[in-house]
PDB file of C-alpha atoms and ligand atoms in Angstrom:
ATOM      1  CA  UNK A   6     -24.246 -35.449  -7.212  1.00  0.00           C
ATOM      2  CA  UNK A   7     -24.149 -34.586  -3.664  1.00  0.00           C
ATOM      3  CA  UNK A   8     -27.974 -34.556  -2.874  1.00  0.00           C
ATOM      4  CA  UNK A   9     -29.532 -33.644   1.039  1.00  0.00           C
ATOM      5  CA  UNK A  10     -33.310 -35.572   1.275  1.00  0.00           C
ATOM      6  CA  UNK A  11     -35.129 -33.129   3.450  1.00  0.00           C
ATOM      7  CA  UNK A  12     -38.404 -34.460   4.974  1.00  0.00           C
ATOM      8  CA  UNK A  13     -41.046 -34.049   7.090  1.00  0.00           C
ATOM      9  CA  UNK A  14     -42.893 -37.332   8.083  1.00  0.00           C
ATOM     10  CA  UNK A  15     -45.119 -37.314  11.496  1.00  0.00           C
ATOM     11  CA  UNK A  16     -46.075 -40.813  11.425  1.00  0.00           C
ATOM     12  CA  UNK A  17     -43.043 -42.483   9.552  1.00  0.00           C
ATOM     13  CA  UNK A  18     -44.161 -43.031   6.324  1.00  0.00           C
ATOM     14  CA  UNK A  19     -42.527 -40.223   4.272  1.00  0.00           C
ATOM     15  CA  UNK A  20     -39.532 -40.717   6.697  1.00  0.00           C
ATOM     16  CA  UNK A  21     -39.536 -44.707   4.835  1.00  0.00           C
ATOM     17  CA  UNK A  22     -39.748 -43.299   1.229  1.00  0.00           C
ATOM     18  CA  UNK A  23     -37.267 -40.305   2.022  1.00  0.00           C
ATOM     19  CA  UNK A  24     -34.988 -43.797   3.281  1.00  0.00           C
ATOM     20  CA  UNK A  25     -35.819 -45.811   0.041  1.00  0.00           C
ATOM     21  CA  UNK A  26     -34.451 -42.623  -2.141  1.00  0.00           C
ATOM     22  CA  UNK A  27     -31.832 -42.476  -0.306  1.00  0.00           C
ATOM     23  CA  UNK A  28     -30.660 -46.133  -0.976  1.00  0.00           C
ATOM     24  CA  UNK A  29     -31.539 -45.753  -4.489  1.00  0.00           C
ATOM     25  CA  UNK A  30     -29.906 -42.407  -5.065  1.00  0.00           C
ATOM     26  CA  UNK A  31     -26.623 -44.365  -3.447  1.00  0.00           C
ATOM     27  CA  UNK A  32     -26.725 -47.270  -5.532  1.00  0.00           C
ATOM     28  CA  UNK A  33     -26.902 -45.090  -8.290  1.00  0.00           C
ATOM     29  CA  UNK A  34     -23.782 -43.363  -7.558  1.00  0.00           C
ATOM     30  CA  UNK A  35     -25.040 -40.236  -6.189  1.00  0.00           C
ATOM     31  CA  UNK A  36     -23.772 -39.506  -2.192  1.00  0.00           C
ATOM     32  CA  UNK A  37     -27.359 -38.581  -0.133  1.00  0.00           C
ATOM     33  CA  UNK A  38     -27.866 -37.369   3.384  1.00  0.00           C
ATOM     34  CA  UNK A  39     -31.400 -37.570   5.194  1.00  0.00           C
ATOM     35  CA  UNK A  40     -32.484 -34.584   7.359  1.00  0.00           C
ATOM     36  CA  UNK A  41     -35.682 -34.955   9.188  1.00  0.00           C
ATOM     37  CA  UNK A  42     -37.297 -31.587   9.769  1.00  0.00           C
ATOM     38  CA  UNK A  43     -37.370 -29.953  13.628  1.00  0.00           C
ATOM     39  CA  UNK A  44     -39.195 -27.394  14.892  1.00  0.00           C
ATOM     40  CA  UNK A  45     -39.377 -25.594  18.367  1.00  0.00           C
ATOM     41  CA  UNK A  46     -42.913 -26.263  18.801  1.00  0.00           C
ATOM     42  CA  UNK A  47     -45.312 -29.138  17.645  1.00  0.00           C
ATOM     43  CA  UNK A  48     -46.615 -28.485  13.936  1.00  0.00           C
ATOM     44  CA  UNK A  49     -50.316 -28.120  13.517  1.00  0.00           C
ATOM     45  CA  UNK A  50     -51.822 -30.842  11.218  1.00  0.00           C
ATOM     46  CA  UNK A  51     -53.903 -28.113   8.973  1.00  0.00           C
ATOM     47  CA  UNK A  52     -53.902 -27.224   5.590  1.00  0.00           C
ATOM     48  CA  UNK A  53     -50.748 -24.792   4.376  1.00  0.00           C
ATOM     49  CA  UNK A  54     -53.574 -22.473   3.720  1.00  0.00           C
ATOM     50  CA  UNK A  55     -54.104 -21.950   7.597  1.00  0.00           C
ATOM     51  CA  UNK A  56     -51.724 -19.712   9.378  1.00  0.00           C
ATOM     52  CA  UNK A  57     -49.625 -20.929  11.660  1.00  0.00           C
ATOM     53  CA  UNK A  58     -45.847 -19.910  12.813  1.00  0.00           C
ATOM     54  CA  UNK A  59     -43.334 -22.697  12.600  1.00  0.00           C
ATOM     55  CA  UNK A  60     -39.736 -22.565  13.934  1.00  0.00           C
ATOM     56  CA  UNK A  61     -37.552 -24.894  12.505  1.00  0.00           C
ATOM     57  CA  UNK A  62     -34.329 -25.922  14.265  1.00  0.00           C
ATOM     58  CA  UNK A  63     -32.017 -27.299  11.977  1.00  0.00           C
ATOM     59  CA  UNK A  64     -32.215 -26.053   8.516  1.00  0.00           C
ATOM     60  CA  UNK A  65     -29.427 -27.671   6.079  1.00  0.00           C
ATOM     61  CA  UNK A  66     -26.772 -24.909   3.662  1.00  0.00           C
ATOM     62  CA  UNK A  67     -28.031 -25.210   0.242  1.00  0.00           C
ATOM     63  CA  UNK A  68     -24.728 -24.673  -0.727  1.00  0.00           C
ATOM     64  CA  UNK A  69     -23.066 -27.533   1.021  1.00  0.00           C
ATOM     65  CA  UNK A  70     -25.360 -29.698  -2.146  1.00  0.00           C
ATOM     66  CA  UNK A  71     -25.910 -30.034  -5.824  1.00  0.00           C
ATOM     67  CA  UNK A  72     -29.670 -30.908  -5.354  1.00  0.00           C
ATOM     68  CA  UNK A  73     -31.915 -30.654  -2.324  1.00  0.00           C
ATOM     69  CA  UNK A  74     -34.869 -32.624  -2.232  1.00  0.00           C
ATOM     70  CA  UNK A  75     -37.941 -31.899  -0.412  1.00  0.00           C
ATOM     71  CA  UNK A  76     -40.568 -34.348   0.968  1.00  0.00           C
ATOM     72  CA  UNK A  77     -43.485 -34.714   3.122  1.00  0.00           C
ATOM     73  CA  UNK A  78     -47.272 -35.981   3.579  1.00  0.00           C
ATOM     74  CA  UNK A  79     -50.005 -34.533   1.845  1.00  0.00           C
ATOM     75  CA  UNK A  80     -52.281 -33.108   4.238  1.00  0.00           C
ATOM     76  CA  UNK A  81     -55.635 -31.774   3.609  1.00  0.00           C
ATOM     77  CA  UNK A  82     -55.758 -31.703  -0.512  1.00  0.00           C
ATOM     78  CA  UNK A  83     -52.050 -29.820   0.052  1.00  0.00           C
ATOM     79  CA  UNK A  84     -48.625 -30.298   1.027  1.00  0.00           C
ATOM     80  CA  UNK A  85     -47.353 -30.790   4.652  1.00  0.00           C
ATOM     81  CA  UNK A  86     -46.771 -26.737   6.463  1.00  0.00           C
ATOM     82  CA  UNK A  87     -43.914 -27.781   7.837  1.00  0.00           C
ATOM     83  CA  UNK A  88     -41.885 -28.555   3.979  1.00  0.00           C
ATOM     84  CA  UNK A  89     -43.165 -25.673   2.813  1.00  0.00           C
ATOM     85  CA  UNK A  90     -41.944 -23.575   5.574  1.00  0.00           C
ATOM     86  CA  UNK A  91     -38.741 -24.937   5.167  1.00  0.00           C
ATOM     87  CA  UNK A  92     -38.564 -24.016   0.872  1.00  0.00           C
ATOM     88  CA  UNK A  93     -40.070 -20.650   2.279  1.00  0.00           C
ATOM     89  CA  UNK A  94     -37.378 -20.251   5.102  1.00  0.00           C
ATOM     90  CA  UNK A  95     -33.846 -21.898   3.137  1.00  0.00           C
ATOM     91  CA  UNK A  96     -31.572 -18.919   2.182  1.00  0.00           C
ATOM     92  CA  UNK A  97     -29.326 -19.683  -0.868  1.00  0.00           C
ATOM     93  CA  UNK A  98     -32.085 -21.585  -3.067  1.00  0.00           C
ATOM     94  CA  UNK A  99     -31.283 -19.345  -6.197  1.00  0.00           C
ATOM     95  CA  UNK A 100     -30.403 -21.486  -8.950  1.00  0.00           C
ATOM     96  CA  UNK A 101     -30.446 -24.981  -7.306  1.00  0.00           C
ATOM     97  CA  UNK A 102     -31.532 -28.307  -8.530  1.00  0.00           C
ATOM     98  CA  UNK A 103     -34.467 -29.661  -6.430  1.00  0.00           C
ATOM     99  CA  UNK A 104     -37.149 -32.167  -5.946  1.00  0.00           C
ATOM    100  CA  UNK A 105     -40.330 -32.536  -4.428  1.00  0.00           C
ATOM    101  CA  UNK A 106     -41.872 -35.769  -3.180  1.00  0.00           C
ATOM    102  CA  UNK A 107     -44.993 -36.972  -0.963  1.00  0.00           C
ATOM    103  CA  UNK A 108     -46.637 -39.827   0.365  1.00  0.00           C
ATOM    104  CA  UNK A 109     -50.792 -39.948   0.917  1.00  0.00           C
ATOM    105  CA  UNK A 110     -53.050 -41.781   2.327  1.00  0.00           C
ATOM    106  CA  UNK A 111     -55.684 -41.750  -0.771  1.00  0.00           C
ATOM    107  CA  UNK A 112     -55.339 -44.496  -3.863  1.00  0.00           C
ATOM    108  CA  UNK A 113     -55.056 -41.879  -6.030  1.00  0.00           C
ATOM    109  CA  UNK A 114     -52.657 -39.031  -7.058  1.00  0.00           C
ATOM    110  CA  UNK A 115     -55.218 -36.212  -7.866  1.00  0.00           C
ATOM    111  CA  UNK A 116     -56.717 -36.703  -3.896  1.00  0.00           C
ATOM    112  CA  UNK A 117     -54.059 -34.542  -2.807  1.00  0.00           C
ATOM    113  CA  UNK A 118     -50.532 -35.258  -4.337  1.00  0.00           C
ATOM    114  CA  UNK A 119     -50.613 -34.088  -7.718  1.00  0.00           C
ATOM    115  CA  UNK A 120     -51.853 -30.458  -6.097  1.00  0.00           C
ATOM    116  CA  UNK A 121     -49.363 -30.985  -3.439  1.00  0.00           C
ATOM    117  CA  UNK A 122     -46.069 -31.216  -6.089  1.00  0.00           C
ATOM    118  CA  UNK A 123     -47.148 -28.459  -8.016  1.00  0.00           C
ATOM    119  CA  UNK A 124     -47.901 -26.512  -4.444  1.00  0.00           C
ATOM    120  CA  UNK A 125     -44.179 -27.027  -3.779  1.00  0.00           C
ATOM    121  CA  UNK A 126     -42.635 -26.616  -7.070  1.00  0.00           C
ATOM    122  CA  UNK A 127     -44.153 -22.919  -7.510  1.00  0.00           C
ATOM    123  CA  UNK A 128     -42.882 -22.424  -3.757  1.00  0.00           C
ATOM    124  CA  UNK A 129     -39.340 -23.567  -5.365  1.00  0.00           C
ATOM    125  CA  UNK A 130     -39.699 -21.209  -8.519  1.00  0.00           C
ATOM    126  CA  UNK A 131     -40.785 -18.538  -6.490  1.00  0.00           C
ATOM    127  CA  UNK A 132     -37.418 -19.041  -4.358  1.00  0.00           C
ATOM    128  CA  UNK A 133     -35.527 -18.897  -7.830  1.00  0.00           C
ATOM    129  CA  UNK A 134     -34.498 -22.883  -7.290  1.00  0.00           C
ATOM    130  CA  UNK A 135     -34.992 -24.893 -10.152  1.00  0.00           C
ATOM    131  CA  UNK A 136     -37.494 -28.030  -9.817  1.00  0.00           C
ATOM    132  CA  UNK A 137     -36.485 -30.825 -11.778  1.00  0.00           C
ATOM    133  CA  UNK A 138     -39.356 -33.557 -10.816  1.00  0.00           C
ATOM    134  CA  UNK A 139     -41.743 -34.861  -8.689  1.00  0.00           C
ATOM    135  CA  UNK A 140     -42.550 -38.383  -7.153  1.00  0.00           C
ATOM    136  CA  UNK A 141     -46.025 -39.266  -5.383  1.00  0.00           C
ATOM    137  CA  UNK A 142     -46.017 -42.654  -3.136  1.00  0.00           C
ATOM    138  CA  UNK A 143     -49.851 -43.602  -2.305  1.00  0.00           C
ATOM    139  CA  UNK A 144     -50.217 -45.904   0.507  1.00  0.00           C
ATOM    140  CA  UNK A 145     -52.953 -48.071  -0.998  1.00  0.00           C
ATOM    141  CA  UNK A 146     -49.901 -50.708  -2.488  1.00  0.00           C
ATOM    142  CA  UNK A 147     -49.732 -54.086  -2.138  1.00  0.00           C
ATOM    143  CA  UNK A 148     -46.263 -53.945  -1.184  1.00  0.00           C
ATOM    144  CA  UNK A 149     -44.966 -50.485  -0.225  1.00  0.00           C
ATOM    145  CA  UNK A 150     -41.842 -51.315   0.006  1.00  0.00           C
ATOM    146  CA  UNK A 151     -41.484 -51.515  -3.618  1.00  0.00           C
ATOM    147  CA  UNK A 152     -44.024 -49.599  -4.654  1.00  0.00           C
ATOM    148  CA  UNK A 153     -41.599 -46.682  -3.267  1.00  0.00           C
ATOM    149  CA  UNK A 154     -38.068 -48.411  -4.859  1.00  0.00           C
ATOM    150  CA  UNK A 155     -40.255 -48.078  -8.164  1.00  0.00           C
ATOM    151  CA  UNK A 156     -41.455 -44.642  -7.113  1.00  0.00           C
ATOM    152  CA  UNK A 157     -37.750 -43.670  -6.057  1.00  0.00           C
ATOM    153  CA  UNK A 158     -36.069 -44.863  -9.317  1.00  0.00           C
ATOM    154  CA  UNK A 159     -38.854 -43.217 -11.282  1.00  0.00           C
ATOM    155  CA  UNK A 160     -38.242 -39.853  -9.313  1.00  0.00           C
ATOM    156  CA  UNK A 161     -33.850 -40.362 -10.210  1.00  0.00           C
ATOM    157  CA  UNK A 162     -34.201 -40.914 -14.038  1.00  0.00           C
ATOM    158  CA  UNK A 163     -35.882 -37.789 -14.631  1.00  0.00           C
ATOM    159  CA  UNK A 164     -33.136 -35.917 -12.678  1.00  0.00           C
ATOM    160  CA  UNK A 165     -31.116 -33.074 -14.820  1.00  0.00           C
TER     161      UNK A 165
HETATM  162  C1  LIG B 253     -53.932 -33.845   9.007  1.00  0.00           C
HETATM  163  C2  LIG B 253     -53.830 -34.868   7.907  1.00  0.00           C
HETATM  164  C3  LIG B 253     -54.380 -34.608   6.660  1.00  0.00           C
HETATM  165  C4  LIG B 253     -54.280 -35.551   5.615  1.00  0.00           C
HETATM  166  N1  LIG B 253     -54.803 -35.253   4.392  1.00  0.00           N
HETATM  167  C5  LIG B 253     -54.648 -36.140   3.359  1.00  0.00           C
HETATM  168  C6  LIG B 253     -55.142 -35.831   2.047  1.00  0.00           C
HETATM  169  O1  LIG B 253     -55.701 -34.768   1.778  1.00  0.00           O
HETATM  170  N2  LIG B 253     -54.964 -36.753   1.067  1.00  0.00           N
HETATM  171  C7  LIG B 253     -54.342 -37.963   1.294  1.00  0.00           C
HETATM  172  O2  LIG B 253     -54.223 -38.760   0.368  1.00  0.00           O
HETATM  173  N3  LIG B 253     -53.869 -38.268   2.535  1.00  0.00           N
HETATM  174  C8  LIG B 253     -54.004 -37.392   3.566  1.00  0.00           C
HETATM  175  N4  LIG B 253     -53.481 -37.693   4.803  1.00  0.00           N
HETATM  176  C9  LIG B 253     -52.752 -38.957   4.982  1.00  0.00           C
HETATM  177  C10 LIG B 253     -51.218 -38.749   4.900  1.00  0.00           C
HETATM  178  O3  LIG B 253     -50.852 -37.993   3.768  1.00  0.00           O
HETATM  179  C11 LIG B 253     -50.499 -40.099   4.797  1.00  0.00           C
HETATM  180  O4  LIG B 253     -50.890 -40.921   5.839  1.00  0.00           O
HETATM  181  C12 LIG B 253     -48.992 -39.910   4.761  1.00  0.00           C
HETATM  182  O5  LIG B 253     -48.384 -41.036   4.163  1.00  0.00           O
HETATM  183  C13 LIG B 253     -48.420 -39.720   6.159  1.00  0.00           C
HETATM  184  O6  LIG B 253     -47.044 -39.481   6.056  1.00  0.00           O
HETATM  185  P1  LIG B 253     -46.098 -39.487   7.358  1.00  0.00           P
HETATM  186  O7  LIG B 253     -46.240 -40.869   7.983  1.00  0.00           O
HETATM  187  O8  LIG B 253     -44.732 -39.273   6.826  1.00  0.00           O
HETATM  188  O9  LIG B 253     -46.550 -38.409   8.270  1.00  0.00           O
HETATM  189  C14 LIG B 253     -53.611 -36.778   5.844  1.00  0.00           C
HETATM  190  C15 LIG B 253     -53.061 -37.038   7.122  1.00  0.00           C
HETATM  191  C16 LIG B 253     -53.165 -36.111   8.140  1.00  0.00           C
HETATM  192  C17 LIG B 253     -52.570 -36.400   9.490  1.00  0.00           C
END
């Protein structure tokens, strides 16, 4: 498959995971491209829930791949703005494979990225794209590094 990683990561850590997927994705056969989210102005670090209008600058075409997959932080019990901006503001979503995936700062999935996935896989069903899975990456590991290469491999065996 011909999958585009798009990510938002403000202090690098989603930006490593959104890296380890794509490595894995390749070694699996699949070709990947990483796009790090831009945006006009700085994003606010609030919850989605608050308002706030974000620009971004560089938006990838759906139909140039088979599967997008989208990724950010979890921020305040939620998923980043910014990622869900971009499901909210990608044309040509009807009918595509996707993914979701996040990295926290908590130990532990329901502090955040369990409510985050399913945050982003409604905005993805609402859009008419079709989520295939999820993958949460807590920081609280040993080694991160491979806590993400399990995380990542996890994430590509459930794909459709
Ligand atoms: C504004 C803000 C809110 C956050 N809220 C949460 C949270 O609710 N739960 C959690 O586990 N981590 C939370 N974090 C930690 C980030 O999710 C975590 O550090 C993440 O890995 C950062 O990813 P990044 O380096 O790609 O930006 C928060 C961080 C920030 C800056």
């Amino acid at each position: 498959m011909k999958i585009c990683i798009l990510y938002h990561s403000q202090s690098g850590v989603t930006e490593s995971f959104a890296n380890v997927l794509q490595e894995v994705l390749q070694k699996a056969g699949h070709s990947a491209d990483c796009l790090k989210l831009a945006t006009l102005n700085p994003v606010k670090q609030a919850s989605v829930r608050d308002k706030q209008e974000i620009k971004i600058t560089n938006l990838p075409d759906p139909e140039a791949y088979d599967m997008i997959m989208f990724g950010g932080p979890v921020w305040a019990f939620g998923p980043s703005p910014l990622i869900v901006a971009a499901i909210k503001q990608m044309d040509h979503l009807q009918g595509k494979k996707c993914c979701s995936f996040v990295t926290m700062g908590f130990p532990f999935r329901w502090m955040g990225g369990n409510a985050a996935i399913g945050y982003m896989a409604r905005e993805l069903r609402a859009k008419g794209a079709v989520p295939q899975a999820g993958a949460i990456c807590t920081r609280f590991s040993k080694d991160l590094k491979v806590s993400m290469q399990s995380r990542a491999k996890e994430l590509i065996l459930q794909l459709g």
